[in-house]
Structure formats: C-alpha cells, structure tokens
Coordinates of C-alpha atoms in Angstrom, one line a residue:
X1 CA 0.0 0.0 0.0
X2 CA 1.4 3.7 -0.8
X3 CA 1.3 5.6 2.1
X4 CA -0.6 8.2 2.4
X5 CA 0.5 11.8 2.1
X6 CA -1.5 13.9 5.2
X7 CA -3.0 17.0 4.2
X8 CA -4.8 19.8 6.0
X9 CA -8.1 17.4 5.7
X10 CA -7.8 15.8 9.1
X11 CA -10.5 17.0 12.5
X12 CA -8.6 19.2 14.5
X13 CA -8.7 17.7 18.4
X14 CA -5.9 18.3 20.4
X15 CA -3.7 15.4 19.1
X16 CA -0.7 16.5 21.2
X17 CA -2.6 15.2 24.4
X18 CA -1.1 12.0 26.5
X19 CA -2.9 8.8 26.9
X20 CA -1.1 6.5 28.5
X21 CA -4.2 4.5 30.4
X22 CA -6.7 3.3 27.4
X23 CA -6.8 0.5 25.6
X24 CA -4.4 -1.2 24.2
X25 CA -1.7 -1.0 26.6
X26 CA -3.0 -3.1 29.4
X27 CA -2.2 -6.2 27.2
X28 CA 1.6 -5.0 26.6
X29 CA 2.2 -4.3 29.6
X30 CA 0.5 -8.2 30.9
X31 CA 3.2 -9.3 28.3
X32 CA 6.0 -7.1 29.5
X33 CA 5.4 -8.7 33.2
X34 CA 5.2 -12.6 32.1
X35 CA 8.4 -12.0 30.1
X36 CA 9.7 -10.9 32.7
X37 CA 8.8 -13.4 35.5
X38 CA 9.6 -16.5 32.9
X39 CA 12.9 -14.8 32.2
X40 CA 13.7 -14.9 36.1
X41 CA 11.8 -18.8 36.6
X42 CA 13.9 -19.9 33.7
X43 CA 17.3 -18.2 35.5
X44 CA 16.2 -19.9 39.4
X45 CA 15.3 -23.1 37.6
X46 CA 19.1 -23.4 35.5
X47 CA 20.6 -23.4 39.3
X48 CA 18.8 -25.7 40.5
X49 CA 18.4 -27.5 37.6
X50 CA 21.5 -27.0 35.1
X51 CA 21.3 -29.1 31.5
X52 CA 22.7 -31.1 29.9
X53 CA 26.0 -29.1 28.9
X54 CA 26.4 -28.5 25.1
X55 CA 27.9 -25.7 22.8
X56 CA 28.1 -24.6 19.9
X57 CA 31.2 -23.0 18.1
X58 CA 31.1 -19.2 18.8
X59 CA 34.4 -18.3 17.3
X60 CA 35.0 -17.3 13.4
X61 CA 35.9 -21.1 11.4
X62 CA 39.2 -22.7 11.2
X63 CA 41.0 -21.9 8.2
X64 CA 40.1 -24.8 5.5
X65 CA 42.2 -27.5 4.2
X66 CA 41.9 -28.6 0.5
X67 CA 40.7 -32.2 1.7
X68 CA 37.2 -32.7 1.7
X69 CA 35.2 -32.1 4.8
X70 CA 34.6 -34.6 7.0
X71 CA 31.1 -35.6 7.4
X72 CA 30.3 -33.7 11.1
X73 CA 28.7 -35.9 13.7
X74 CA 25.0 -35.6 14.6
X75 CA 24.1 -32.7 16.6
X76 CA 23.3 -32.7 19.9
X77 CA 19.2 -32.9 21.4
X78 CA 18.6 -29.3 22.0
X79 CA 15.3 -28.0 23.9
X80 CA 12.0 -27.7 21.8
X81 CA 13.5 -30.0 19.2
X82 CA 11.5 -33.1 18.3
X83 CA 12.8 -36.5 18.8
X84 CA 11.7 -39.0 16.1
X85 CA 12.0 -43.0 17.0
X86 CA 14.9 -45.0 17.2
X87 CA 16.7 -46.7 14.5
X88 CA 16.8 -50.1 14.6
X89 CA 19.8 -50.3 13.7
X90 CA 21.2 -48.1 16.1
X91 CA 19.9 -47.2 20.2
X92 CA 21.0 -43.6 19.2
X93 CA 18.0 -41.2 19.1
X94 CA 17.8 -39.1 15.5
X95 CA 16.7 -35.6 15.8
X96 CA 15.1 -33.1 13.6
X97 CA 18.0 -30.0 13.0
X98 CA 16.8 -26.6 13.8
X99 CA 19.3 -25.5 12.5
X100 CA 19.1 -26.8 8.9
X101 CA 19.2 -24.2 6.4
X102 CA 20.2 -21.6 8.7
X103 CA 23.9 -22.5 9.5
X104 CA 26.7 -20.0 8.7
X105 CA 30.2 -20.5 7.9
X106 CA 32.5 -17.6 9.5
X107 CA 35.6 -16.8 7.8
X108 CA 39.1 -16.3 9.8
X109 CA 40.0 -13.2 7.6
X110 CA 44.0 -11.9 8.1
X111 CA 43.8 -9.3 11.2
X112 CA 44.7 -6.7 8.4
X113 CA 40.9 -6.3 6.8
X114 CA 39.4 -6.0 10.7
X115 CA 41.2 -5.7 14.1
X116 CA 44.3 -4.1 12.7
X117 CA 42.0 -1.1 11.3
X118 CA 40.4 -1.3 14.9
X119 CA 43.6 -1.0 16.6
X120 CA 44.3 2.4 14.2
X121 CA 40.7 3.7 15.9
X122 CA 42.5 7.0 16.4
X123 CA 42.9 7.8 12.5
X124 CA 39.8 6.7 11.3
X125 CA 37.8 10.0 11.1
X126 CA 40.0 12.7 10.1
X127 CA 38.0 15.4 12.7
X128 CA 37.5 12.8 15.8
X129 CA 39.0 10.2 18.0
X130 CA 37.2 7.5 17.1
X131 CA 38.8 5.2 20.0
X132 CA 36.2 5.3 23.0
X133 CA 33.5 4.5 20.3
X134 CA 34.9 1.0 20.0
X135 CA 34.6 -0.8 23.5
X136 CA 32.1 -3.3 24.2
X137 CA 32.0 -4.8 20.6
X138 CA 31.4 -1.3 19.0
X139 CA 29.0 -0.4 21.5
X140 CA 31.0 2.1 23.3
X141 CA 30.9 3.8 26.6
X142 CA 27.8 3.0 28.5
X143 CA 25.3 5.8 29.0
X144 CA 24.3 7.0 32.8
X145 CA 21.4 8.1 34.2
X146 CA 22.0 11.7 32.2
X147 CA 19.2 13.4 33.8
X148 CA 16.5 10.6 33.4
X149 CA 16.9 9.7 29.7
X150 CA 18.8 6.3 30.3
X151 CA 16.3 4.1 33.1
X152 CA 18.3 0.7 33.9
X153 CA 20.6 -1.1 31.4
X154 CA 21.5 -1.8 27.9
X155 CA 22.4 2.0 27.1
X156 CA 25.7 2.9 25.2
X157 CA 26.9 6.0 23.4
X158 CA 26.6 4.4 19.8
X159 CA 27.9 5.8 16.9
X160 CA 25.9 5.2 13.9
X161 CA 28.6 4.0 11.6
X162 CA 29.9 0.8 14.0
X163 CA 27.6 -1.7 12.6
X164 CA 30.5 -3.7 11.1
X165 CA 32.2 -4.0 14.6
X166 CA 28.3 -4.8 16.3
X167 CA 27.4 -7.8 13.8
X168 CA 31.0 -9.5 13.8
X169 CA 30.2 -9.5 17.5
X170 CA 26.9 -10.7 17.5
X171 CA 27.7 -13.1 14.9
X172 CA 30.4 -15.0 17.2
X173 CA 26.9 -15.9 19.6
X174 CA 24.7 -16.9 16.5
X175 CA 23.2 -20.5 17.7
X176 CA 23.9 -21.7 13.8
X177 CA 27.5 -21.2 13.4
X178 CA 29.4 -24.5 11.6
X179 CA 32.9 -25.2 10.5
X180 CA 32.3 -27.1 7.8
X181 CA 31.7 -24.7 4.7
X182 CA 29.6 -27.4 2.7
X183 CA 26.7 -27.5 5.9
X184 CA 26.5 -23.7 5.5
X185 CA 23.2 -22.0 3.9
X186 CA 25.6 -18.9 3.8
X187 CA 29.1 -17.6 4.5
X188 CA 29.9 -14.1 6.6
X189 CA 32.6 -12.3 5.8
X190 CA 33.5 -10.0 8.8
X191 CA 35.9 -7.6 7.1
X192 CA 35.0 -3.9 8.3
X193 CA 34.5 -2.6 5.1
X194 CA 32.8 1.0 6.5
X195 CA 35.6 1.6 8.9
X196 CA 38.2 1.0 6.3
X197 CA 36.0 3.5 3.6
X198 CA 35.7 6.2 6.0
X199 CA 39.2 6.8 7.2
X200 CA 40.2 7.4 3.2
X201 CA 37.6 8.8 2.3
X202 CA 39.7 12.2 1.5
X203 CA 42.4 10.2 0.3
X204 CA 43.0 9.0 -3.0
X205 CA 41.1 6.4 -5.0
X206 CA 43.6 4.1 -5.1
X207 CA 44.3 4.0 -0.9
X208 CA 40.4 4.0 -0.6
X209 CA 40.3 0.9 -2.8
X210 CA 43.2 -0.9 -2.1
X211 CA 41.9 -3.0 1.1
X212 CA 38.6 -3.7 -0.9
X213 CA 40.3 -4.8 -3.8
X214 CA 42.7 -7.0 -1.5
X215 CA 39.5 -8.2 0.2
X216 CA 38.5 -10.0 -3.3
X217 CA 41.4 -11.2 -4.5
X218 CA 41.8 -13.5 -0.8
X219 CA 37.8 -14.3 -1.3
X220 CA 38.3 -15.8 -4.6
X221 CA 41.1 -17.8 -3.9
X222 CA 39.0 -19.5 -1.4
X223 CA 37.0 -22.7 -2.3
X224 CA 34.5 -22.1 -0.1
X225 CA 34.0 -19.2 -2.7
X226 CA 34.6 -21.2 -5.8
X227 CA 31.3 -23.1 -4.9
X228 CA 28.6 -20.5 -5.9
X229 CA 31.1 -17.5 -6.8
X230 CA 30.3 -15.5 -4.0
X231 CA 26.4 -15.6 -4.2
X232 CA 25.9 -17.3 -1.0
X233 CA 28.2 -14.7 0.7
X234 CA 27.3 -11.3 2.9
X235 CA 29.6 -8.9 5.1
X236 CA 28.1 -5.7 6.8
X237 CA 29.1 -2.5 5.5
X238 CA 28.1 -0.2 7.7
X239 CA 27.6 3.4 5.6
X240 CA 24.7 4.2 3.1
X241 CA 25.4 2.6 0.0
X242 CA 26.6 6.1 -1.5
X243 CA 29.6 5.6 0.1
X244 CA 30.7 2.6 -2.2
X245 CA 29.6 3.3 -5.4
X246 CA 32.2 5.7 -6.9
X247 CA 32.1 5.5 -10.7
X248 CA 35.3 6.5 -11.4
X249 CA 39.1 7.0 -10.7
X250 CA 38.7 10.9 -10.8
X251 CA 40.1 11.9 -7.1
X252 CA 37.0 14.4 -7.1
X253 CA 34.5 11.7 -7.2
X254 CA 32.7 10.4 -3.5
X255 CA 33.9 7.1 -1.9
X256 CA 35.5 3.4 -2.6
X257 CA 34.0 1.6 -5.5
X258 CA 33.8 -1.8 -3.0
X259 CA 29.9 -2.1 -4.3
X260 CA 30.9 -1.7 -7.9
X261 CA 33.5 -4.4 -8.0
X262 CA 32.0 -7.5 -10.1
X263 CA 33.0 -10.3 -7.0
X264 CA 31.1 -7.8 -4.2
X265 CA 28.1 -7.2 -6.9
X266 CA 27.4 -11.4 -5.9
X267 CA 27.5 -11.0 -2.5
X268 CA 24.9 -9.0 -0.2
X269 CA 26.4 -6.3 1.7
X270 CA 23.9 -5.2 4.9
X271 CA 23.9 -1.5 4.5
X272 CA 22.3 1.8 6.1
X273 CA 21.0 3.0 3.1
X274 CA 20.7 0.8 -0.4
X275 CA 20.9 2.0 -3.9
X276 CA 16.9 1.7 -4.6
X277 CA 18.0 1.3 -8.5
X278 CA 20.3 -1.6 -7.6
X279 CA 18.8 -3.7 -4.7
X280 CA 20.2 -7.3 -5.3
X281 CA 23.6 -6.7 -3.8
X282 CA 22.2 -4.4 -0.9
X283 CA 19.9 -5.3 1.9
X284 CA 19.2 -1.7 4.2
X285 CA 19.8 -2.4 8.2
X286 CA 18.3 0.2 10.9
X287 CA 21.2 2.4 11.8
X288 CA 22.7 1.3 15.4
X289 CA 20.7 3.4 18.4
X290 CA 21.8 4.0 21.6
X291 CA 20.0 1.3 23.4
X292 CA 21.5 -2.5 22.9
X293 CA 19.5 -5.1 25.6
X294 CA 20.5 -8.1 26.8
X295 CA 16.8 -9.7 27.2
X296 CA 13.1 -9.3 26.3
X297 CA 12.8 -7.9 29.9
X298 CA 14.9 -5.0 29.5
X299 CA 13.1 -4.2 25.8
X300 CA 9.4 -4.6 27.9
X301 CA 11.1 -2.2 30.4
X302 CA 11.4 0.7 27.7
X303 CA 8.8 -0.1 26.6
X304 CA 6.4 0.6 29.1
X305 CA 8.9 3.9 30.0
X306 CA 7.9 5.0 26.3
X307 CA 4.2 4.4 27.0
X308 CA 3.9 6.6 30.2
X309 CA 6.0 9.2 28.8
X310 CA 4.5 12.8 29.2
X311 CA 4.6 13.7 25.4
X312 CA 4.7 18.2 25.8
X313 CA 5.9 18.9 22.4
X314 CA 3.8 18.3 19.1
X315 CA 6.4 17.9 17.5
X316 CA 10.1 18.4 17.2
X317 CA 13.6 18.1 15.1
X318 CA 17.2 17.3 16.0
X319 CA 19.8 18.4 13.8
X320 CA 22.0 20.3 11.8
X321 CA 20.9 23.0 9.0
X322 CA 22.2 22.1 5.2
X323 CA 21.9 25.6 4.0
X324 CA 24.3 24.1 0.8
X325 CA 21.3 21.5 -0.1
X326 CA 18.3 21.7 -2.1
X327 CA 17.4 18.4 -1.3
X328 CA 15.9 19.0 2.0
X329 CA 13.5 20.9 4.0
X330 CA 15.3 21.9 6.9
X331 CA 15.5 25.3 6.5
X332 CA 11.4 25.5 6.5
X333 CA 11.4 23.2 9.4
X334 CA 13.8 25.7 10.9
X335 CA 11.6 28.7 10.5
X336 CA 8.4 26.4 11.3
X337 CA 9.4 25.4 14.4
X338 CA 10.8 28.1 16.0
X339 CA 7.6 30.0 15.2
X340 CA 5.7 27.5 17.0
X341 CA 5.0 27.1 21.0
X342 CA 4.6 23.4 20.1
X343 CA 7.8 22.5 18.4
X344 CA 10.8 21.4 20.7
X345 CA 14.3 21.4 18.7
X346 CA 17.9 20.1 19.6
X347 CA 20.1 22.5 16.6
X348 CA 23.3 21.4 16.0
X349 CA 25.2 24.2 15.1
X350 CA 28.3 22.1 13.8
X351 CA 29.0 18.2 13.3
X352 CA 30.5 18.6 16.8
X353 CA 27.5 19.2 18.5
X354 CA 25.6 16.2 17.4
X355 CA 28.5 14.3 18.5
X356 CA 29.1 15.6 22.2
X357 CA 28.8 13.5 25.0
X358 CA 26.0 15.5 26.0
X359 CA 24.2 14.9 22.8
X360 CA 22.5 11.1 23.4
X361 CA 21.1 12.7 26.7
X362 CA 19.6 15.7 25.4
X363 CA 18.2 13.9 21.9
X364 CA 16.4 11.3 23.7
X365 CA 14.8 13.0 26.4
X366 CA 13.9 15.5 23.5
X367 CA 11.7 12.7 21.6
X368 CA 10.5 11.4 24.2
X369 CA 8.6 14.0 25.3
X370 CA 6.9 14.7 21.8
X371 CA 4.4 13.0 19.5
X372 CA 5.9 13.7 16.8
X373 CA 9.8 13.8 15.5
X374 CA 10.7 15.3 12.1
X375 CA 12.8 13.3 9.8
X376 CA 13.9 15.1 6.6
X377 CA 16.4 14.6 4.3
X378 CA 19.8 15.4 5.0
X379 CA 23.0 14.2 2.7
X380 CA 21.2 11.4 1.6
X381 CA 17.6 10.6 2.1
X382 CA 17.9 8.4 5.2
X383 CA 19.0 9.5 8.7
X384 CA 19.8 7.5 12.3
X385 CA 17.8 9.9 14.0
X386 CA 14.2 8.0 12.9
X387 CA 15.5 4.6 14.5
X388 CA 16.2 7.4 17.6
X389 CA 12.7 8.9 17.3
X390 CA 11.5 5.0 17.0
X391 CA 12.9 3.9 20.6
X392 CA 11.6 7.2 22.3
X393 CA 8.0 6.1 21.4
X394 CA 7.8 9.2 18.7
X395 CA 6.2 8.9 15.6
X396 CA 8.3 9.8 12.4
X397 CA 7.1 12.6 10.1
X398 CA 8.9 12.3 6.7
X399 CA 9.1 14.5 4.3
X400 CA 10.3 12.0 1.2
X401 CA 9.0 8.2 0.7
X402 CA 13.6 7.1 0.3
X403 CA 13.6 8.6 3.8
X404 CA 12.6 4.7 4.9
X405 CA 9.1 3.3 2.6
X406 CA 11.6 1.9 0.2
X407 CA 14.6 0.9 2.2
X408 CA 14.0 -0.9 5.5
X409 CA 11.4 -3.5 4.1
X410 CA 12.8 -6.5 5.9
X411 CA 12.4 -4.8 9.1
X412 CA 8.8 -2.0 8.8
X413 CA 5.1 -2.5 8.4
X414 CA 4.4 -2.8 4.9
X415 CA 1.5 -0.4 5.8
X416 CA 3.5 3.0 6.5
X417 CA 0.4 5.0 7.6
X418 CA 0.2 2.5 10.3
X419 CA 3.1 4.1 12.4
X420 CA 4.7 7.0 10.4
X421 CA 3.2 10.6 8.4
X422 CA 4.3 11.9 5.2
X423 CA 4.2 15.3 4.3
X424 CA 5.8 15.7 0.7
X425 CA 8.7 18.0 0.6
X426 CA 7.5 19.5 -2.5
X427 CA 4.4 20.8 -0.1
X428 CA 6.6 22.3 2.5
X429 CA 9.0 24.2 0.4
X430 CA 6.5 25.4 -1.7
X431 CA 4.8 27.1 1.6
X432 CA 1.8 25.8 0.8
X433 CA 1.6 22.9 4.1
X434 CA 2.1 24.3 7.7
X435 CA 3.6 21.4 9.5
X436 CA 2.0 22.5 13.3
X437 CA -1.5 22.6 11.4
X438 CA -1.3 19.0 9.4
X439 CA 0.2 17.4 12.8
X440 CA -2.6 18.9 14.7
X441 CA -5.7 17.6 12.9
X442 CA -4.6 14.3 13.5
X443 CA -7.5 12.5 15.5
X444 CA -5.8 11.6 18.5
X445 CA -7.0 8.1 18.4
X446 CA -4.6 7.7 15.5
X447 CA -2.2 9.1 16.8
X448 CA -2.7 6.5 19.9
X449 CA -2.7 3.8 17.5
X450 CA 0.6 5.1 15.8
X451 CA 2.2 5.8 18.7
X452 CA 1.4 2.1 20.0
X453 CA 2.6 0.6 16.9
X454 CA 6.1 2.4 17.1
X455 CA 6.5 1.3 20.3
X456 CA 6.5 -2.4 19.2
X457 CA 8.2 -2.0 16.7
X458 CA 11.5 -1.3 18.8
X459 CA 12.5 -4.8 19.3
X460 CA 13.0 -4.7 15.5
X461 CA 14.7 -2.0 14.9
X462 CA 17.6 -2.3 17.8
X463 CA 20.9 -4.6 17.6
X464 CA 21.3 -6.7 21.2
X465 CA 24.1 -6.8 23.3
X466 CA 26.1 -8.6 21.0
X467 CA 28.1 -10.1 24.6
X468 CA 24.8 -11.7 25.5
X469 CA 24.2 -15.0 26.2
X470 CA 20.5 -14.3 26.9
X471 CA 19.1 -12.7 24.2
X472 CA 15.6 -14.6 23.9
X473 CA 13.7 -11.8 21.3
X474 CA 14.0 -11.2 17.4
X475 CA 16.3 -8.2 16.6
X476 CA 17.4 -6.6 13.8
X477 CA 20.3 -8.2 13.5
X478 CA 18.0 -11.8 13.5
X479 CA 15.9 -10.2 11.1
X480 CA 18.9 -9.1 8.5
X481 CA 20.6 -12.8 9.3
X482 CA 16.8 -14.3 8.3
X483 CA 16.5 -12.2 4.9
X484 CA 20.5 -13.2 3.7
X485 CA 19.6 -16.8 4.6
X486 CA 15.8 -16.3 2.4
X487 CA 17.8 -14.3 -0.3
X488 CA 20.9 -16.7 -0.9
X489 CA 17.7 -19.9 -1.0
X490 CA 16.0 -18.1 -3.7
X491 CA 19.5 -18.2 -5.4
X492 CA 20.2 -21.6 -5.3
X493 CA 16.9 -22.3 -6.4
X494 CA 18.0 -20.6 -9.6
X495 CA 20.9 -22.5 -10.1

C-alpha cells in the first residue's frame, strides 16, 4: 500500500494530548510482566536445575584444508527439538536440525581487513578520535542516568557508523555457526569494510580501494567461494550505500568503489542505506541506536517507559541545517518550528555538537517528550535519528518516501500510515503545508494507535548486546541474518 500523504483534511482535536491509560496498553504491559517473570523462573530453575552441557562453536571457522570435509557428527538434542523413534539399527536417538538451512560458515579473515584497522581507531575519522566508540563490541561507553533519559541497562553511546564492529560480535553468539563450509546456507565475511571506507575517504582512490580490492582477490582464492562465486556470501558495511559506489578514478569523485567491484556485486552487503535502483547486492539495516538489551525484559522495560511518557511537544527536530542542499527541507522546518509554541528542537550548530557527550542525553529526552519527530532529508535521504525517534515512542514525520518506505522492508510495516506521516517535501517548500497545522488535525486516536505501533516495533529495529548470552527476542540483526539466509535460497533455487 502507498502511504498516504497527510494533508490539512484531518479533525482538529488536540492530538498532542497524553494517553497513556486506554486500551491497548493493558495487554503489553501483561506481556512485558510474564516475560519478565519467565525470564527470572527460567534463571532460578538453571541453578537448581542445570542441562545437559552442550555448545556450539562461537568463534570465526578454522582456516580450510583442500581435503574434503569430513562428514560432522550428529548434533546434539537441544530443547524444543523433536525427537523421532529409534533406529533399529542403532539405540542412538535421530533428531530433527533446527538449524538446517540456517547454519553459517564464518571466515578467519587476516587481522589486516578488521582488528588491525580497529587498533588504528584514532585515525579513522579525520575530525575525531574514534577510540572510546569502539569498546564493548562497538557499542561504546555505556550511558548514565543523564538526567533521566537512560532508566536501567543496555544504554551505550553508539555511533551510527559501528555496525560492522556490532554484527561480527553478534555473529560469534549466533546459535547456527558451523565449520564445515559445505553444511552452510551462507558464508559471513567480517571484514570492516565501513571503517576502512571512512578513514580514506579524503584520500586518493587508489588507498580507498586498495583494502577492498585485497579483500577479493583473498575471497576468490577460497574454495568455499569457488562453490557459488560468492552468491551465498554477505559482510556488513556499515555506511549508506553512496559511500561505495564511486564511478570513477577521478580523485574528485565520493567514496571506494567496493559495491561496484564484479566479486562484491554477488554477494549482499547489509547496509544503512541501499541504492533503490540496484537492490540485489544491498539489503538496508536500521542504523545502530543507543539502546542495545541483553533480554526481552529490559526491551518490555522501555517499553512501558515510552508508553507513560508525558509527550509536551507536538512535535520536534534534531539536527543540523544544510543551507548548501536543495534536497531537503530543513530550513522551512527551521523557521516552522521556531515559530511555533509546540515544536521542541535540539540544533546542531556544527557536526561537533551532534557528536558531544551530551548529545544522546539531550536527543532522547527531547523525543521522548513529543508526539511527533521530524525526519527530513539530510545528505542522503535516510537518517539515524528516525530509529532514535523510533525507541523514544515518537512517531516519524517524513518529508520523502527514500527517507525509509523503500529501504528498510525487511524490518517495517508494509502499511507506513500505520506508524509513520508523510508530508511531501514539495508541499513544504512550496509554503503551501504548515507542518504544526497538518500534525494537529490528526485525531488523537490515531495518533494513539501510531504511537502504539512504534512502540512495538523497537525490538525490531535495535541490535542486542552482541556479549549476551541471553538474548531470547527477534532483533534486527535476527531479522537481517533471516533475509541473507531467504535471499541466498531463492538463489540456489535458480541454479
């Protein structure tokens, strides 16, 4: 369905008003407490009770030898799996594999296309240290209490460009791993592509393209490569697709060319941001947030925080001004909201700003207290501050359908209208939409139901402590995993 574009059409109640107490939230909240009182029976009943002991290999594969694979021995009975009778032949019970079609081979790449670029953290951005950004598997510092915007645990000062450093981590604790390349439905390749790109991205073209390029010539010297020439392969690069697509060799031109070279055009690279005219090597990825939980009971937590918050502001914007760009609206939403009594704003005045330590703080308790968070344009369509919006409980106002309609599909409502507005940018710059007035005659029982359906959508749209061993909910990174593993199926079928 094509969203709808809001116009000055709507009843005019007061849709800014809270409503934390009708319906619809009694039954989250029911579910929020029986998560959380399983969670803590199933922790009392491990001590007093502790299983069988089994594992299952959470370190990158062994490098392969050129003999064939040995045939790996059955794998162990693990709960919820169904047993089928004994073989006659054998007193050895057979059981069905969960994990069949979803294992994943894990190269062992040379330290030189990940952890060395890591350990050169303090020349990766040419204007910022990025070391104290790449603790707790790209996580960062953790967040306090910072004046009320960071309740109980799982909050980190995130940056939005460490996704390659999150899923490596997060992949080491995926329940499917194998060492054997022919059991695999698909091979990762954790090379940190993004963190490479940016630190030469004022450099020449032929330093920003000589790890990449070195990157391929290893991968196809691999058999495990060899088998389906790279179409059962993925690897996360972490920047909007823009940022690997240079055309040419002319120093003036954006970015590596990583996307562009034929051996990377097989694979699919998890991005922020895909080329909508090229979408079979891309698959778009929320941008990393600042929250990262360990359980269902912490995301049930939030949760309910989100649902009780006191939303004061209509609506509001964080950000910077582009006053170089015709692309986006910011300058109206500039001028909008600081004519209105309704509008909160968080204006960066330079890139430093929106990168202070006092920034997460101030963002989030921002969104949380309005209905509404603006999300225009910005140097490419899409922006990390919707996923932020997202997780305060704040309902995304775009201004372009590329701003996230056509890029996160794995992850959002195919029905936009459902949790999101759209107010064409064409409509704003033209001065013929006021934003306060379209926002406003919302009914506010739609903007209830928005609000509630953003609110369960976070689960979706944040990465998990990649450390944790309890992670017992689907999260993006499950859902990314789950549309390689459908999308590399569809391409053996078509062999």
């Amino acid at each position: 369905m094509k969203p709808t574009t809001l116009g000055p059409t709507f009843q005019n109640p007061a849709a800014d008003k809270p409503d934390a107490t009708a319906g619809g939230v009694l039954w989250p909240s029911r579910v929020c407490y029986l998560v959380a009182l399983a969670t803590t029976l199933w922790a009392v009943a491990s001590i007093l009770f502790p299983p069988t002991p089994f594992s299952l290999p959470l370190l990158p594969s062994v490098t392969v030898t050129q003999h064939p694979p040995r045939e790996p021995p059955p794998p162990p009975v693990l709960a919820g799996q169904a047993m089928q009778a004994p073989s006659p032949k054998s007193n050895r019970a057979v059981t069905a594999d969960r994990c069949a079609g979803r294992y994943i081979y894990v190269y062992d790449l040379p330290p030189r296309f990940n952890d060395d670029i890591v350990r050169g953290c303090r020349a990766l951005r040419p204007w910022m240290d990025m070391c104290p950004y790449m603790p707790n598997c790209g996580m960062g510092r953790p967040l306090g209490a910072e004046g009320g915007a960071f309740p109980g645990p799982g909050w980190y000062a995130t940056d939005q460009f460490m996704l390659d450093v999150i899923v490596r981590c997060r992949m080491r604790r995926y329940e499917c791993l194998t060492r054997d390349p022919a059991r695999a439905a698909a091979v990762f390749v954790p090379a940190y592509t993004s963190l490479d790109g940016g630190r030469y991205l004022w450099n020449g073209t032929a330093t920003r393209d000589a790890l990449a390029l070195d990157l391929v010539a290893w991968l196809s010297r691999r058999p495990e490569w060899r088998a389906m020439g790279g179409r059962d392969h993925f690897l996360a690069a972490g920047r909007t697709a823009w940022d690997f697509l240079r055309k040419t060799d002319d120093g003036g031109d954006w970015g590596t060319k990583l996307l562009r070279l034929p051996a990377v055009r097989n694979m699919t690279a998890l991005v922020l941001e895909i080329d909508p005219w090229n979408q079979s090597t891309t698959l778009a990825v929320p941008y990393p947030t600042y929250f990262h939980p360990a359980t269902a009971a912490d995301v049930c937590a939030w949760q309910e925080k989100a649902r009780a918050a006191e939303r004061r502001w209509l609506f509001s914007f964080a950000g910077a001004a582009r006053p170089g760009s015709k692309k986006t609206v910011r300058a109206e939403i500039f001028q909008q909201c600081g004519a209105s009594s309704r509008c909160g704003m968080f204006r960066c005045t330079n890139a430093s700003d929106c990168e202070s330590p006092a920034a997460p703080g101030a963002v989030m308790r921002l969104f949380g207290s309005s209905s509404f968070c603006l999300q225009p344009r910005g140097d490419t369509p899409t922006r990390r501050s919707t996923f932020d919006a997202v997780l305060a409980g704040c309902i995304p106002v775009f201004f372009h359908p590329d701003s996230a309609y056509t890029q996160y599909t794995a992850h959002l409502p195919p029905d936009p209208e459902s949790w999101s507005v759209l107010i064409m940018h064409t409509d704003v710059t033209g001065r013929n939409v006021s934003i306060e007035e379209t926002l406003s005659k919302i009914p506010p029982a739609a903007v209830k139901g928005m609000r509630e359906e953003v609110i369960r959508l976070i689960p979706r749209l944040v990465y998990a402590d990649p450390r944790s061993t309890r992670v017992d909910f689907k999260d993006a990174f499950d859902i990314a995993v789950e549309a390689v593993l459908d999308r590399v199926a569809k391409r053996r079928q078509g062999d």
